[in-house]
PDB file of C-alpha atoms in Angstrom:
ATOM      1  CA  UNK A   1      76.193  97.187  95.460  1.00 84.00           C
ATOM      2  CA  UNK A   2      78.105 100.364  96.203  1.00 89.00           C
ATOM      3  CA  UNK A   3      81.907 100.059  96.580  1.00 90.00           C
ATOM      4  CA  UNK A   4      81.932 100.977 100.269  1.00 92.00           C
ATOM      5  CA  UNK A   5      79.479  98.233 101.181  1.00 94.00           C
ATOM      6  CA  UNK A   6      81.416  95.742  99.066  1.00 95.00           C
ATOM      7  CA  UNK A   7      84.634  96.731 100.851  1.00 95.00           C
ATOM      8  CA  UNK A   8      82.940  96.461 104.252  1.00 96.00           C
ATOM      9  CA  UNK A   9      81.768  92.936 103.458  1.00 97.00           C
ATOM     10  CA  UNK A  10      85.248  91.937 102.257  1.00 97.00           C
ATOM     11  CA  UNK A  11      86.672  93.252 105.515  1.00 97.00           C
ATOM     12  CA  UNK A  12      84.251  91.293 107.669  1.00 97.00           C
ATOM     13  CA  UNK A  13      84.827  88.073 105.740  1.00 98.00           C
ATOM     14  CA  UNK A  14      88.597  88.581 105.989  1.00 97.00           C
ATOM     15  CA  UNK A  15      88.216  88.771 109.754  1.00 96.00           C
ATOM     16  CA  UNK A  16      85.913  85.744 110.007  1.00 97.00           C
ATOM     17  CA  UNK A  17      88.192  83.537 107.905  1.00 97.00           C
ATOM     18  CA  UNK A  18      91.380  84.982 109.358  1.00 95.00           C
ATOM     19  CA  UNK A  19      91.183  84.029 113.028  1.00 94.00           C
ATOM     20  CA  UNK A  20      89.060  82.028 115.475  1.00 96.00           C
ATOM     21  CA  UNK A  21      86.076  83.876 116.877  1.00 96.00           C
ATOM     22  CA  UNK A  22      86.461  85.777 120.113  1.00 96.00           C
ATOM     23  CA  UNK A  23      83.888  85.081 122.807  1.00 95.00           C
ATOM     24  CA  UNK A  24      82.353  88.548 122.461  1.00 94.00           C
ATOM     25  CA  UNK A  25      81.899  87.942 118.725  1.00 95.00           C
ATOM     26  CA  UNK A  26      79.964  84.757 119.466  1.00 96.00           C
ATOM     27  CA  UNK A  27      77.872  86.657 122.012  1.00 94.00           C
ATOM     28  CA  UNK A  28      77.001  89.203 119.325  1.00 92.00           C
ATOM     29  CA  UNK A  29      76.059  86.504 116.814  1.00 94.00           C
ATOM     30  CA  UNK A  30      73.883  84.579 119.244  1.00 93.00           C
ATOM     31  CA  UNK A  31      72.300  87.429 121.194  1.00 90.00           C
ATOM     32  CA  UNK A  32      71.999  90.035 118.435  1.00 89.00           C
ATOM     33  CA  UNK A  33      71.197  87.506 115.745  1.00 91.00           C
ATOM     34  CA  UNK A  34      73.041  89.399 113.023  1.00 91.00           C
ATOM     35  CA  UNK A  35      76.409  90.016 111.434  1.00 95.00           C
ATOM     36  CA  UNK A  36      77.910  93.445 110.850  1.00 94.00           C
ATOM     37  CA  UNK A  37      78.433  94.543 107.230  1.00 96.00           C
ATOM     38  CA  UNK A  38      77.285  91.178 105.903  1.00 96.00           C
ATOM     39  CA  UNK A  39      73.809  91.850 107.228  1.00 94.00           C
ATOM     40  CA  UNK A  40      73.284  94.330 104.382  1.00 95.00           C
ATOM     41  CA  UNK A  41      73.258  91.310 102.040  1.00 95.00           C
ATOM     42  CA  UNK A  42      70.089  89.945 103.675  1.00 94.00           C
ATOM     43  CA  UNK A  43      67.994  91.787 101.085  1.00 93.00           C
ATOM     44  CA  UNK A  44      69.097  89.123  98.588  1.00 94.00           C
ATOM     45  CA  UNK A  45      67.138  85.908  99.333  1.00 94.00           C
ATOM     46  CA  UNK A  46      70.117  83.735  98.399  1.00 92.00           C
ATOM     47  CA  UNK A  47      72.379  85.510 100.872  1.00 96.00           C
ATOM     48  CA  UNK A  48      69.588  85.638 103.456  1.00 97.00           C
ATOM     49  CA  UNK A  49      69.339  81.836 103.520  1.00 97.00           C
ATOM     50  CA  UNK A  50      73.042  81.439 104.257  1.00 98.00           C
ATOM     51  CA  UNK A  51      73.123  84.307 106.761  1.00 97.00           C
ATOM     52  CA  UNK A  52      70.296  82.641 108.681  1.00 97.00           C
ATOM     53  CA  UNK A  53      72.039  79.294 108.316  1.00 97.00           C
ATOM     54  CA  UNK A  54      75.289  80.595 109.775  1.00 97.00           C
ATOM     55  CA  UNK A  55      73.488  82.189 112.717  1.00 97.00           C
ATOM     56  CA  UNK A  56      71.465  79.018 113.285  1.00 97.00           C
ATOM     57  CA  UNK A  57      74.694  77.004 113.287  1.00 97.00           C
ATOM     58  CA  UNK A  58      76.149  79.262 115.965  1.00 96.00           C
ATOM     59  CA  UNK A  59      73.054  78.918 118.135  1.00 95.00           C
ATOM     60  CA  UNK A  60      72.882  75.160 117.587  1.00 95.00           C
ATOM     61  CA  UNK A  61      76.403  74.806 118.973  1.00 92.00           C
ATOM     62  CA  UNK A  62      75.087  75.499 122.498  1.00 91.00           C
ATOM     63  CA  UNK A  63      75.470  78.371 124.922  1.00 94.00           C
ATOM     64  CA  UNK A  64      78.093  81.058 124.318  1.00 95.00           C
ATOM     65  CA  UNK A  65      80.976  79.110 125.813  1.00 96.00           C
ATOM     66  CA  UNK A  66      80.038  75.863 124.083  1.00 96.00           C
ATOM     67  CA  UNK A  67      79.485  77.639 120.770  1.00 96.00           C
ATOM     68  CA  UNK A  68      82.813  79.452 121.005  1.00 97.00           C
ATOM     69  CA  UNK A  69      84.587  76.174 121.702  1.00 97.00           C
ATOM     70  CA  UNK A  70      82.851  74.257 118.916  1.00 97.00           C
ATOM     71  CA  UNK A  71      83.228  76.927 116.254  1.00 97.00           C
ATOM     72  CA  UNK A  72      86.869  77.464 117.103  1.00 97.00           C
ATOM     73  CA  UNK A  73      87.530  73.727 117.020  1.00 96.00           C
ATOM     74  CA  UNK A  74      85.990  73.724 113.537  1.00 96.00           C
ATOM     75  CA  UNK A  75      88.179  76.684 112.548  1.00 97.00           C
ATOM     76  CA  UNK A  76      91.327  74.833 113.606  1.00 95.00           C
ATOM     77  CA  UNK A  77      90.299  71.589 111.935  1.00 95.00           C
ATOM     78  CA  UNK A  78      89.294  73.217 108.668  1.00 96.00           C
ATOM     79  CA  UNK A  79      91.763  76.054 108.265  1.00 95.00           C
ATOM     80  CA  UNK A  80      94.956  75.156 110.103  1.00 91.00           C
ATOM     81  CA  UNK A  81      95.768  71.949 108.271  1.00 79.00           C
ATOM     82  CA  UNK A  82      94.401  69.687 110.999  1.00 76.00           C
ATOM     83  CA  UNK A  83      91.537  68.247 108.981  1.00 73.00           C
ATOM     84  CA  UNK A  84      91.295  65.329 106.563  1.00 75.00           C
ATOM     85  CA  UNK A  85      91.809  67.362 103.373  1.00 83.00           C
ATOM     86  CA  UNK A  86      93.943  70.356 102.405  1.00 87.00           C
ATOM     87  CA  UNK A  87      91.264  71.988 100.233  1.00 91.00           C
ATOM     88  CA  UNK A  88      89.423  73.352 103.268  1.00 96.00           C
ATOM     89  CA  UNK A  89      92.384  75.640 103.935  1.00 95.00           C
ATOM     90  CA  UNK A  90      91.692  79.286 102.988  1.00 97.00           C
ATOM     91  CA  UNK A  91      94.918  79.504 101.021  1.00 96.00           C
ATOM     92  CA  UNK A  92      95.041  80.030  97.268  1.00 96.00           C
ATOM     93  CA  UNK A  93      97.941  77.638  96.666  1.00 95.00           C
ATOM     94  CA  UNK A  94      95.859  74.797  98.157  1.00 93.00           C
ATOM     95  CA  UNK A  95      93.397  75.252  95.292  1.00 94.00           C
ATOM     96  CA  UNK A  96      95.794  75.592  92.351  1.00 91.00           C
ATOM     97  CA  UNK A  97      98.217  73.217  90.700  1.00 85.00           C
ATOM     98  CA  UNK A  98      99.196  70.293  92.906  1.00 83.00           C
ATOM     99  CA  UNK A  99      97.830  71.964  96.049  1.00 81.00           C
ATOM    100  CA  UNK A 100     101.181  72.439  97.763  1.00 84.00           C
ATOM    101  CA  UNK A 101     101.434  75.579  99.881  1.00 84.00           C
ATOM    102  CA  UNK A 102     103.856  78.478  99.339  1.00 83.00           C
ATOM    103  CA  UNK A 103     103.724  78.089  95.560  1.00 87.00           C
ATOM    104  CA  UNK A 104     103.358  80.719  92.814  1.00 91.00           C
ATOM    105  CA  UNK A 105     100.254  82.450  94.255  1.00 93.00           C
ATOM    106  CA  UNK A 106     102.133  83.152  97.489  1.00 93.00           C
ATOM    107  CA  UNK A 107     104.998  84.712  95.550  1.00 93.00           C
ATOM    108  CA  UNK A 108     102.599  86.813  93.505  1.00 94.00           C
ATOM    109  CA  UNK A 109     100.946  88.125  96.654  1.00 95.00           C
ATOM    110  CA  UNK A 110     104.346  88.888  98.175  1.00 93.00           C
ATOM    111  CA  UNK A 111     105.236  90.948  95.114  1.00 94.00           C
ATOM    112  CA  UNK A 112     101.869  92.718  95.138  1.00 93.00           C
ATOM    113  CA  UNK A 113     102.239  93.657  98.789  1.00 93.00           C
ATOM    114  CA  UNK A 114     105.774  94.888  98.247  1.00 92.00           C
ATOM    115  CA  UNK A 115     104.686  96.971  95.269  1.00 91.00           C
ATOM    116  CA  UNK A 116     102.313  98.802  97.592  1.00 90.00           C
ATOM    117  CA  UNK A 117     104.784  99.043 100.499  1.00 90.00           C
ATOM    118  CA  UNK A 118     102.688  96.717 102.634  1.00 89.00           C
ATOM    119  CA  UNK A 119     103.747  93.971 105.022  1.00 85.00           C
ATOM    120  CA  UNK A 120     101.702  91.491 107.069  1.00 81.00           C
ATOM    121  CA  UNK A 121     100.959  92.341 110.675  1.00 80.00           C
ATOM    122  CA  UNK A 122     103.558  91.287 113.216  1.00 78.00           C
ATOM    123  CA  UNK A 123     103.132  87.653 114.164  1.00 80.00           C
ATOM    124  CA  UNK A 124     101.164  86.728 111.028  1.00 82.00           C
ATOM    125  CA  UNK A 125     102.485  83.286 110.130  1.00 84.00           C
ATOM    126  CA  UNK A 126     100.145  82.226 107.320  1.00 90.00           C
ATOM    127  CA  UNK A 127     101.135  82.156 103.629  1.00 92.00           C
ATOM    128  CA  UNK A 128     100.631  85.509 101.917  1.00 95.00           C
ATOM    129  CA  UNK A 129      98.045  83.992  99.574  1.00 96.00           C
ATOM    130  CA  UNK A 130      95.755  83.418 102.558  1.00 97.00           C
ATOM    131  CA  UNK A 131      92.139  84.426 101.974  1.00 98.00           C
ATOM    132  CA  UNK A 132      92.236  86.981 104.770  1.00 96.00           C
ATOM    133  CA  UNK A 133      95.228  88.731 103.167  1.00 96.00           C
ATOM    134  CA  UNK A 134      93.694  88.784  99.699  1.00 97.00           C
ATOM    135  CA  UNK A 135      90.321  90.048 100.943  1.00 97.00           C
ATOM    136  CA  UNK A 136      91.940  92.680 103.165  1.00 96.00           C
ATOM    137  CA  UNK A 137      94.038  93.932 100.264  1.00 95.00           C
ATOM    138  CA  UNK A 138      91.008  94.022  97.958  1.00 96.00           C
ATOM    139  CA  UNK A 139      89.157  95.996 100.615  1.00 95.00           C
ATOM    140  CA  UNK A 140      92.032  98.460 100.872  1.00 93.00           C
ATOM    141  CA  UNK A 141      92.294  98.948  97.092  1.00 92.00           C
ATOM    142  CA  UNK A 142      88.568  99.699  96.862  1.00 91.00           C
ATOM    143  CA  UNK A 143      88.668 102.143  99.763  1.00 89.00           C
ATOM    144  CA  UNK A 144      91.651 103.970  98.267  1.00 85.00           C
ATOM    145  CA  UNK A 145      89.905 104.402  94.943  1.00 80.00           C
ATOM    146  CA  UNK A 146      86.670 105.624  96.472  1.00 79.00           C
ATOM    147  CA  UNK A 147      88.276 108.078  98.898  1.00 74.00           C
ATOM    148  CA  UNK A 148      91.263 109.489  96.985  1.00 63.00           C
ATOM    149  CA  UNK A 149      90.671 110.991  93.552  1.00 57.00           C
ATOM    150  CA  UNK A 150      94.332 110.792  92.517  1.00 60.00           C
ATOM    151  CA  UNK A 151      94.717 107.078  93.324  1.00 61.00           C
ATOM    152  CA  UNK A 152      94.380 104.617  90.436  1.00 69.00           C
ATOM    153  CA  UNK A 153      94.248 101.001  91.596  1.00 75.00           C
ATOM    154  CA  UNK A 154      91.869  99.794  88.879  1.00 82.00           C
ATOM    155  CA  UNK A 155      94.259  97.229  87.399  1.00 86.00           C
ATOM    156  CA  UNK A 156      95.376  95.840  90.763  1.00 87.00           C
ATOM    157  CA  UNK A 157      91.792  95.699  92.025  1.00 91.00           C
ATOM    158  CA  UNK A 158      90.549  93.846  88.945  1.00 92.00           C
ATOM    159  CA  UNK A 159      93.454  91.383  89.002  1.00 93.00           C
ATOM    160  CA  UNK A 160      93.078  90.553  92.692  1.00 95.00           C
ATOM    161  CA  UNK A 161      89.318  90.286  92.392  1.00 96.00           C
ATOM    162  CA  UNK A 162      89.660  87.947  89.393  1.00 95.00           C
ATOM    163  CA  UNK A 163      92.007  85.575  91.203  1.00 95.00           C
ATOM    164  CA  UNK A 164      89.618  85.398  94.175  1.00 97.00           C
ATOM    165  CA  UNK A 165      86.725  84.616  91.826  1.00 97.00           C
ATOM    166  CA  UNK A 166      88.777  81.794  90.310  1.00 96.00           C
ATOM    167  CA  UNK A 167      89.801  79.888  93.435  1.00 97.00           C
ATOM    168  CA  UNK A 168      87.195  80.522  96.124  1.00 98.00           C
ATOM    169  CA  UNK A 169      84.503  78.239  94.594  1.00 97.00           C
ATOM    170  CA  UNK A 170      86.798  75.240  95.195  1.00 96.00           C
ATOM    171  CA  UNK A 171      87.258  76.390  98.775  1.00 97.00           C
ATOM    172  CA  UNK A 172      83.500  76.796  99.295  1.00 98.00           C
ATOM    173  CA  UNK A 173      82.811  73.368  97.808  1.00 97.00           C
ATOM    174  CA  UNK A 174      85.295  71.736 100.178  1.00 96.00           C
ATOM    175  CA  UNK A 175      83.746  73.465 103.175  1.00 97.00           C
ATOM    176  CA  UNK A 176      80.302  72.318 102.071  1.00 97.00           C
ATOM    177  CA  UNK A 177      81.569  68.749 102.314  1.00 96.00           C
ATOM    178  CA  UNK A 178      83.671  68.963 105.474  1.00 96.00           C
ATOM    179  CA  UNK A 179      82.334  71.711 107.764  1.00 97.00           C
ATOM    180  CA  UNK A 180      80.289  69.803 110.308  1.00 95.00           C
ATOM    181  CA  UNK A 181      78.957  72.974 111.891  1.00 96.00           C
ATOM    182  CA  UNK A 182      77.751  74.542 108.651  1.00 97.00           C
ATOM    183  CA  UNK A 183      78.866  77.961 109.899  1.00 98.00           C
ATOM    184  CA  UNK A 184      81.913  78.481 107.708  1.00 98.00           C
ATOM    185  CA  UNK A 185      80.382  76.667 104.745  1.00 98.00           C
ATOM    186  CA  UNK A 186      77.525  79.191 104.730  1.00 98.00           C
ATOM    187  CA  UNK A 187      79.965  82.111 104.900  1.00 98.00           C
ATOM    188  CA  UNK A 188      81.994  80.665 102.018  1.00 98.00           C
ATOM    189  CA  UNK A 189      78.903  80.469  99.817  1.00 98.00           C
ATOM    190  CA  UNK A 190      78.183  84.105 100.623  1.00 98.00           C
ATOM    191  CA  UNK A 191      81.779  84.979  99.734  1.00 98.00           C
ATOM    192  CA  UNK A 192      81.563  83.298  96.327  1.00 97.00           C
ATOM    193  CA  UNK A 193      78.296  85.031  95.442  1.00 96.00           C
ATOM    194  CA  UNK A 194      79.559  88.377  96.688  1.00 96.00           C
ATOM    195  CA  UNK A 195      82.664  88.154  94.505  1.00 96.00           C
ATOM    196  CA  UNK A 196      80.691  86.991  91.481  1.00 94.00           C
ATOM    197  CA  UNK A 197      78.206  89.844  91.896  1.00 89.00           C
ATOM    198  CA  UNK A 198      81.051  92.362  91.963  1.00 79.00           C
ATOM    199  CA  UNK A 199      82.679  91.089  88.763  1.00 70.00           C
ATOM    200  CA  UNK A 200      80.913  93.368  86.285  1.00 59.00           C
ATOM    201  CA  UNK A 201      81.259  96.500  88.427  1.00 63.00           C
ATOM    202  CA  UNK A 202      84.975  96.015  89.027  1.00 61.00           C
ATOM    203  CA  UNK A 203      85.687  95.045  85.411  1.00 49.00           C
ATOM    204  CA  UNK A 204      83.868  98.091  84.064  1.00 53.00           C
ATOM    205  CA  UNK A 205      85.669 100.379  86.519  1.00 50.00           C
ATOM    206  CA  UNK A 206      89.016  98.968  85.445  1.00 46.00           C
TER     207      UNK A 206
END
């Protein structure tokens, strides 16, 4: 996979795991029957199964209004600490050590952001080791390297990619057990495979 497509997919997954779906996004999923950048992964049969599964889950939730309500209720239950287990939260600290939030991974991400003169968007209240932050930063590193010849983010890219590869399988496994809609569980499986597929390319570039 070329770096731009990989970055595009990271960006879309960061958005999907970062906030509840807007109504117009649900309209696009149900009426268009496709994702944005993620749709390029449909050439891989393994990704295609989960892409179809996620779309089927959206349609199975009812009409647009019903689907928006059900998917967003699932988002809140799974990702905002309202569910039965903490491991469905898209936060690295929940999947390392004793699972308490705001632990070492959050501090490491704070330092990484500071080192690149970056700060979260105004109003962002999640821990800095949130999946959406890590994926967005990985996307940005890749775009910088591919567009600016004098930018060297190889080490930072490889390190961030490696930490995502390490903790996201636990997250995907938890969603497979607890996501009643199947929508986010399918996306998490795609995420894990996408990151694993990019391991050799990023390591060799670094």
